[in-house]
Amino acid sequence: MTSVSASGTGSGDPHESDPRPLEDEIARSRPAEGRRIDAARFEVRLRRWALLLLIAGPAVWFLVQQLR
């Protein structure tokens, strides 16, 4: 029978590498040069604008109709 160690508990698996510090992960995720669009941030902004227009469009139309 073989023993199985829980993940992240030690050197049971020689193919597992030690976890990197958070600063290294953050630095690795940033683009090396230039400014690229973050897809998640772009999606959130797009959804906010769509929701704003979905609410504000009929509200403006209603106000214009009431002022006539």
XYZ file of C-alpha atoms in Angstrom:
68
model
C 0.000 0.000 0.000
C 1.237 3.495 -0.799
C 0.837 6.521 1.367
C -0.591 9.700 -0.111
C 0.388 13.011 1.391
C -2.016 15.926 1.444
C -1.298 18.621 -1.101
C 1.096 21.277 0.043
C 2.291 19.350 3.088
C 5.845 18.745 2.100
C 8.348 17.173 -0.224
C 6.384 14.009 -0.980
C 6.232 14.798 -4.688
C 9.521 15.821 -6.331
C 7.591 17.508 -9.191
C 5.866 19.967 -6.846
C 7.640 23.267 -6.526
C 7.593 25.447 -3.480
C 4.920 28.157 -3.640
C 6.155 31.512 -4.846
C 5.689 34.663 -2.799
C 2.687 36.780 -3.735
C 4.878 39.633 -4.965
C 6.454 37.338 -7.553
C 3.050 36.197 -8.783
C 1.785 39.768 -9.088
C 4.922 40.912 -10.899
C 4.693 37.968 -13.294
C 1.057 38.721 -14.135
C 1.778 42.331 -15.168
C 2.752 43.093 -18.763
C 6.442 43.729 -19.333
C 5.971 46.743 -21.596
C 3.161 49.085 -22.451
C -0.324 49.213 -21.078
C -2.700 46.426 -21.977
C -6.417 46.298 -21.366
C -7.385 44.088 -18.462
C -10.236 41.941 -19.751
C -11.987 41.576 -16.398
C -11.861 45.304 -15.645
C -13.086 46.122 -19.168
C -16.014 43.729 -18.771
C -17.031 45.277 -15.445
C -16.917 48.792 -16.902
C -18.882 47.704 -19.959
C -21.560 46.097 -17.785
C -21.814 49.238 -15.641
C -22.292 51.439 -18.712
C -24.893 49.053 -20.138
C -26.817 49.047 -16.861
C -26.611 52.833 -16.625
C -27.939 53.248 -20.160
C -30.641 50.656 -19.557
C -31.909 52.659 -16.586
C -31.149 56.206 -17.736
C -32.528 55.832 -21.282
C -36.158 55.145 -20.318
C -35.906 57.627 -17.411
C -34.836 60.445 -19.739
C -37.520 59.471 -22.258
C -40.160 59.531 -19.494
C -39.051 62.967 -18.281
C -39.103 64.378 -21.823
C -42.616 63.030 -22.316
C -43.790 64.572 -19.061
C -42.384 68.007 -19.933
C -44.255 68.203 -23.256
